[in-house]
Short mmCIF file of C-alpha atoms in Angstrom, two decimals:
data_model
loop_
_atom_site.label_atom_id
_atom_site.label_comp_id
_atom_site.label_asym_id
_atom_site.label_seq_id
_atom_site.Cartn_x
_atom_site.Cartn_y
_atom_site.Cartn_z
CA UNK A 1 1.64 46.68 84.38
CA UNK A 2 5.10 47.43 83.17
CA UNK A 3 5.41 49.72 80.14
CA UNK A 4 8.83 50.38 78.64
CA UNK A 5 8.72 53.21 76.11
CA UNK A 6 10.82 53.66 72.98
CA UNK A 7 10.52 55.73 69.86
CA UNK A 8 9.60 53.47 66.96
CA UNK A 9 11.88 54.66 64.15
CA UNK A 10 15.33 56.16 63.67
CA UNK A 11 17.17 56.81 60.41
CA UNK A 12 20.83 57.78 60.18
CA UNK A 13 23.48 58.02 57.53
CA UNK A 14 26.34 55.54 57.48
CA UNK A 15 29.25 56.79 59.58
CA UNK A 16 27.08 58.97 61.82
CA UNK A 17 26.27 58.18 65.44
CA UNK A 18 22.89 56.70 66.40
CA UNK A 19 21.22 57.33 69.73
CA UNK A 20 18.28 55.17 70.74
CA UNK A 21 16.35 56.24 73.81
CA UNK A 22 14.23 54.31 76.26
CA UNK A 23 12.16 55.17 79.31
CA UNK A 24 11.61 52.33 81.74
CA UNK A 25 9.17 51.97 84.56
CA UNK A 26 10.79 50.75 87.73
CA UNK A 27 13.44 52.92 89.32
CA UNK A 28 14.49 49.85 91.30
CA UNK A 29 15.18 47.73 88.25
CA UNK A 30 18.46 46.01 88.83
CA UNK A 31 19.32 45.09 85.24
CA UNK A 32 18.66 46.99 82.01
CA UNK A 33 19.35 45.50 78.61
CA UNK A 34 19.64 46.31 74.96
CA UNK A 35 18.74 43.56 72.48
CA UNK A 36 19.08 43.57 68.69
CA UNK A 37 16.74 41.75 66.33
CA UNK A 38 17.56 41.32 62.66
CA UNK A 39 14.92 40.16 60.15
CA UNK A 40 14.10 36.49 60.58
CA UNK A 41 16.53 36.12 63.46
CA UNK A 42 16.22 35.71 67.19
CA UNK A 43 17.03 38.36 69.72
CA UNK A 44 20.69 38.98 70.39
CA UNK A 45 21.91 40.58 73.61
CA UNK A 46 24.01 43.63 72.73
CA UNK A 47 24.85 44.90 76.16
CA UNK A 48 23.47 45.35 79.65
CA UNK A 49 24.04 47.70 82.54
CA UNK A 50 23.62 47.25 86.26
CA UNK A 51 21.61 49.84 88.12
CA UNK A 52 24.62 50.96 90.15
CA UNK A 53 26.36 52.19 86.99
CA UNK A 54 25.81 55.43 85.06
CA UNK A 55 27.65 54.48 81.91
CA UNK A 56 29.04 51.45 80.16
CA UNK A 57 31.16 51.43 77.02
CA UNK A 58 31.75 48.40 74.83
CA UNK A 59 33.59 49.09 71.57
CA UNK A 60 31.18 51.17 69.42
CA UNK A 61 28.38 50.94 71.99
CA UNK A 62 27.84 53.36 74.86
CA UNK A 63 25.01 52.91 77.33
CA UNK A 64 23.94 55.79 79.55
CA UNK A 65 21.64 55.33 82.52
CA UNK A 66 19.79 58.13 84.29
CA UNK A 67 18.03 56.49 87.22
CA UNK A 68 16.41 59.68 88.43
CA UNK A 69 14.55 60.08 85.15
CA UNK A 70 14.37 56.30 84.46
CA UNK A 71 16.02 56.94 81.11
CA UNK A 72 18.32 54.59 79.25
CA UNK A 73 20.09 55.31 75.98
CA UNK A 74 22.20 53.37 73.52
CA UNK A 75 24.71 55.20 71.36
CA UNK A 76 26.22 53.44 68.37
CA UNK A 77 29.30 55.19 67.04
CA UNK A 78 30.22 55.07 63.34
CA UNK A 79 26.94 53.39 62.44
CA UNK A 80 27.16 50.85 59.62
CA UNK A 81 24.52 49.46 57.28
CA UNK A 82 24.88 46.16 59.12
CA UNK A 83 23.56 47.88 62.23
CA UNK A 84 20.14 48.20 60.59
CA UNK A 85 17.80 46.21 62.85
CA UNK A 86 15.22 46.58 65.59
CA UNK A 87 16.66 47.49 68.99
CA UNK A 88 14.78 46.59 72.15
CA UNK A 89 15.24 48.05 75.57
CA UNK A 90 14.33 45.70 78.43
CA UNK A 91 14.26 45.74 82.21
CA UNK A 92 13.91 43.28 85.05
CA UNK A 93 12.05 45.08 87.85
CA UNK A 94 13.15 44.41 91.39
CA UNK A 95 11.42 41.34 92.73
CA UNK A 96 10.70 39.88 89.31
CA UNK A 97 11.68 36.42 88.23
CA UNK A 98 15.27 36.29 86.95
CA UNK A 99 15.11 36.29 83.17
CA UNK A 100 11.59 37.71 83.09
CA UNK A 101 12.29 40.66 80.87
CA UNK A 102 9.90 43.51 80.16
CA UNK A 103 10.55 44.79 76.65
CA UNK A 104 9.74 48.00 74.87
CA UNK A 105 8.16 47.90 71.41
CA UNK A 106 11.52 48.30 69.75
CA UNK A 107 13.17 51.02 67.67
CA UNK A 108 13.64 50.29 63.97
CA UNK A 109 17.06 51.66 63.02
CA UNK A 110 17.64 52.25 59.32
CA UNK A 111 21.15 53.12 58.16
CA UNK A 112 21.47 54.77 54.75
CA UNK A 113 24.69 54.36 52.76
CA UNK B 1 23.37 22.01 70.32
CA UNK B 2 25.18 25.21 69.46
CA UNK B 3 22.15 27.42 69.94
CA UNK B 4 18.50 27.34 70.91
CA UNK B 5 16.55 25.42 68.28
CA UNK B 6 12.83 25.90 67.69
CA UNK B 7 10.52 23.90 65.48
CA UNK B 8 8.56 24.44 63.38
CA UNK B 9 9.85 27.75 62.11
CA UNK B 10 6.45 28.42 60.58
CA UNK B 11 3.06 26.97 61.39
CA UNK B 12 -0.23 27.82 59.73
CA UNK B 13 -3.36 26.42 61.29
CA UNK B 14 -7.07 26.95 61.34
CA UNK B 15 -9.02 28.51 64.15
CA UNK B 16 -9.96 25.92 66.75
CA UNK B 17 -7.07 23.55 66.04
CA UNK B 18 -4.43 22.33 68.49
CA UNK B 19 -0.79 23.34 68.05
CA UNK B 20 2.51 22.25 69.58
CA UNK B 21 5.70 24.27 69.38
CA UNK B 22 9.01 22.73 70.37
CA UNK B 23 12.13 24.24 71.90
CA UNK B 24 15.51 22.57 72.27
CA UNK B 25 17.68 24.73 74.55
CA UNK B 26 21.43 25.03 74.67
CA UNK B 27 22.88 21.90 76.21
CA UNK B 28 23.35 22.25 79.94
CA UNK B 29 21.12 25.29 80.33
CA UNK B 30 18.76 24.65 83.22
CA UNK B 31 16.52 27.67 82.79
CA UNK B 32 14.12 27.91 79.84
CA UNK B 33 11.70 30.68 78.91
CA UNK B 34 8.87 31.14 76.46
CA UNK B 35 8.00 34.58 75.14
CA UNK B 36 5.42 35.71 72.60
CA UNK B 37 6.02 38.55 70.13
CA UNK B 38 3.04 40.00 68.32
CA UNK B 39 3.50 42.11 65.20
CA UNK B 40 5.02 45.48 66.02
CA UNK B 41 5.45 44.64 69.70
CA UNK B 42 8.26 43.61 71.97
CA UNK B 43 8.38 40.07 73.31
CA UNK B 44 6.11 39.30 76.25
CA UNK B 45 6.94 36.71 78.88
CA UNK B 46 4.82 33.57 79.01
CA UNK B 47 6.47 30.99 81.25
CA UNK B 48 9.77 30.07 82.90
CA UNK B 49 11.10 26.60 83.71
CA UNK B 50 13.86 25.82 86.15
CA UNK B 51 14.65 22.20 85.41
CA UNK B 52 11.44 20.25 84.88
CA UNK B 53 9.10 22.49 86.81
CA UNK B 54 7.37 25.70 85.81
CA UNK B 55 8.77 28.25 88.25
CA UNK B 56 6.66 31.11 86.90
CA UNK B 57 3.71 30.62 84.54
CA UNK B 58 1.97 33.89 85.33
CA UNK B 59 2.47 35.18 81.78
CA UNK B 60 0.30 32.51 80.14
CA UNK B 61 -2.72 34.42 78.81
CA UNK B 62 -5.37 31.79 79.59
CA UNK B 63 -5.89 28.08 80.17
CA UNK B 64 -5.67 27.26 76.46
CA UNK B 65 -1.91 27.67 76.81
CA UNK B 66 0.20 25.03 78.50
CA UNK B 67 3.89 24.14 78.46
CA UNK B 68 5.89 21.15 79.60
CA UNK B 69 9.53 20.22 80.05
CA UNK B 70 9.37 16.61 81.23
CA UNK B 71 13.08 15.79 81.27
CA UNK B 72 14.47 19.23 81.98
CA UNK B 73 15.71 19.81 78.46
CA UNK B 74 13.32 20.05 75.50
CA UNK B 75 10.14 22.02 76.11
CA UNK B 76 6.83 22.01 74.28
CA UNK B 77 4.36 24.88 74.25
CA UNK B 78 0.83 23.65 73.63
CA UNK B 79 -2.05 25.81 72.48
CA UNK B 80 -5.57 24.40 72.43
CA UNK B 81 -8.53 25.73 70.43
CA UNK B 82 -6.37 28.30 68.68
CA UNK B 83 -7.77 31.75 68.00
CA UNK B 84 -6.74 34.34 65.42
CA UNK B 85 -5.35 36.48 68.24
CA UNK B 86 -2.83 33.74 69.01
CA UNK B 87 -1.01 34.57 65.77
CA UNK B 88 2.49 35.70 66.78
CA UNK B 89 6.11 34.62 66.88
CA UNK B 90 6.75 32.37 69.85
CA UNK B 91 10.29 32.74 71.14
CA UNK B 92 12.15 30.35 73.35
CA UNK B 93 15.24 31.28 75.37
CA UNK B 94 17.57 29.47 77.69
CA UNK B 95 19.99 30.63 80.36
CA UNK B 96 23.01 29.07 81.98
CA UNK B 97 22.89 28.52 85.73
CA UNK B 98 26.04 30.52 86.17
CA UNK B 99 27.36 33.52 84.29
CA UNK B 100 25.92 36.87 83.35
CA UNK B 101 22.32 35.75 83.35
CA UNK B 102 22.11 36.36 79.62
CA UNK B 103 19.16 34.84 77.81
CA UNK B 104 19.96 33.10 74.52
CA UNK B 105 17.00 33.26 72.17
CA UNK B 106 16.01 30.95 69.36
CA UNK B 107 14.78 32.25 66.01
CA UNK B 108 11.19 31.65 66.98
CA UNK B 109 8.17 29.79 65.66
CA UNK B 110 5.82 31.95 63.63
CA UNK B 111 2.24 30.86 64.24
CA UNK B 112 -0.53 32.01 61.92
CA UNK B 113 -4.12 31.16 62.81
CA UNK B 114 -6.51 31.56 59.90
#
């Protein structure tokens, strides 16, 4: 079965950059996603990247994709206390149902003031 | 509605009881998904509806789980003979037919089986 790996915890100081790493399973995955989950809230899509891209930047967010190593990272610049949440990496392997996401266990990001 | 709505937000039941969880997707979204998130885990896919029919139900863990979407809008996830291992947050998501393919998630229904 699919097994997306993420480190479970990350702590940073406010104003620093955060880097959350993920290893996914299918080198043919066409879409890779980062979702954010705040306490008591549903999942919110932060950003996604297509497999034909190496990098995507969206304001404070930078996504890097290394297909050879099946490694995905999310960098948050100038991290704020409001960024404290759980961040999930997810993939849709080639041939899978559209919208059938395979999630990692999530990385709990804690931002200290 | 403005977002995906799920009811109840919390449900406590006893082992062996029957439970129904409801999802009201974003108006006009034809695709609807159910996921289950156990404590400390990422969400796991259960079932996907395109319109009224279940296009992929291969994530349902066993035959105690069933879901319907009779009119292509609201969906109900039904769990028979609940077990303690069914305790989790059940998430519903919907997707527009066109666009980026983004899933919009509800806040979930937290099920606790005592």
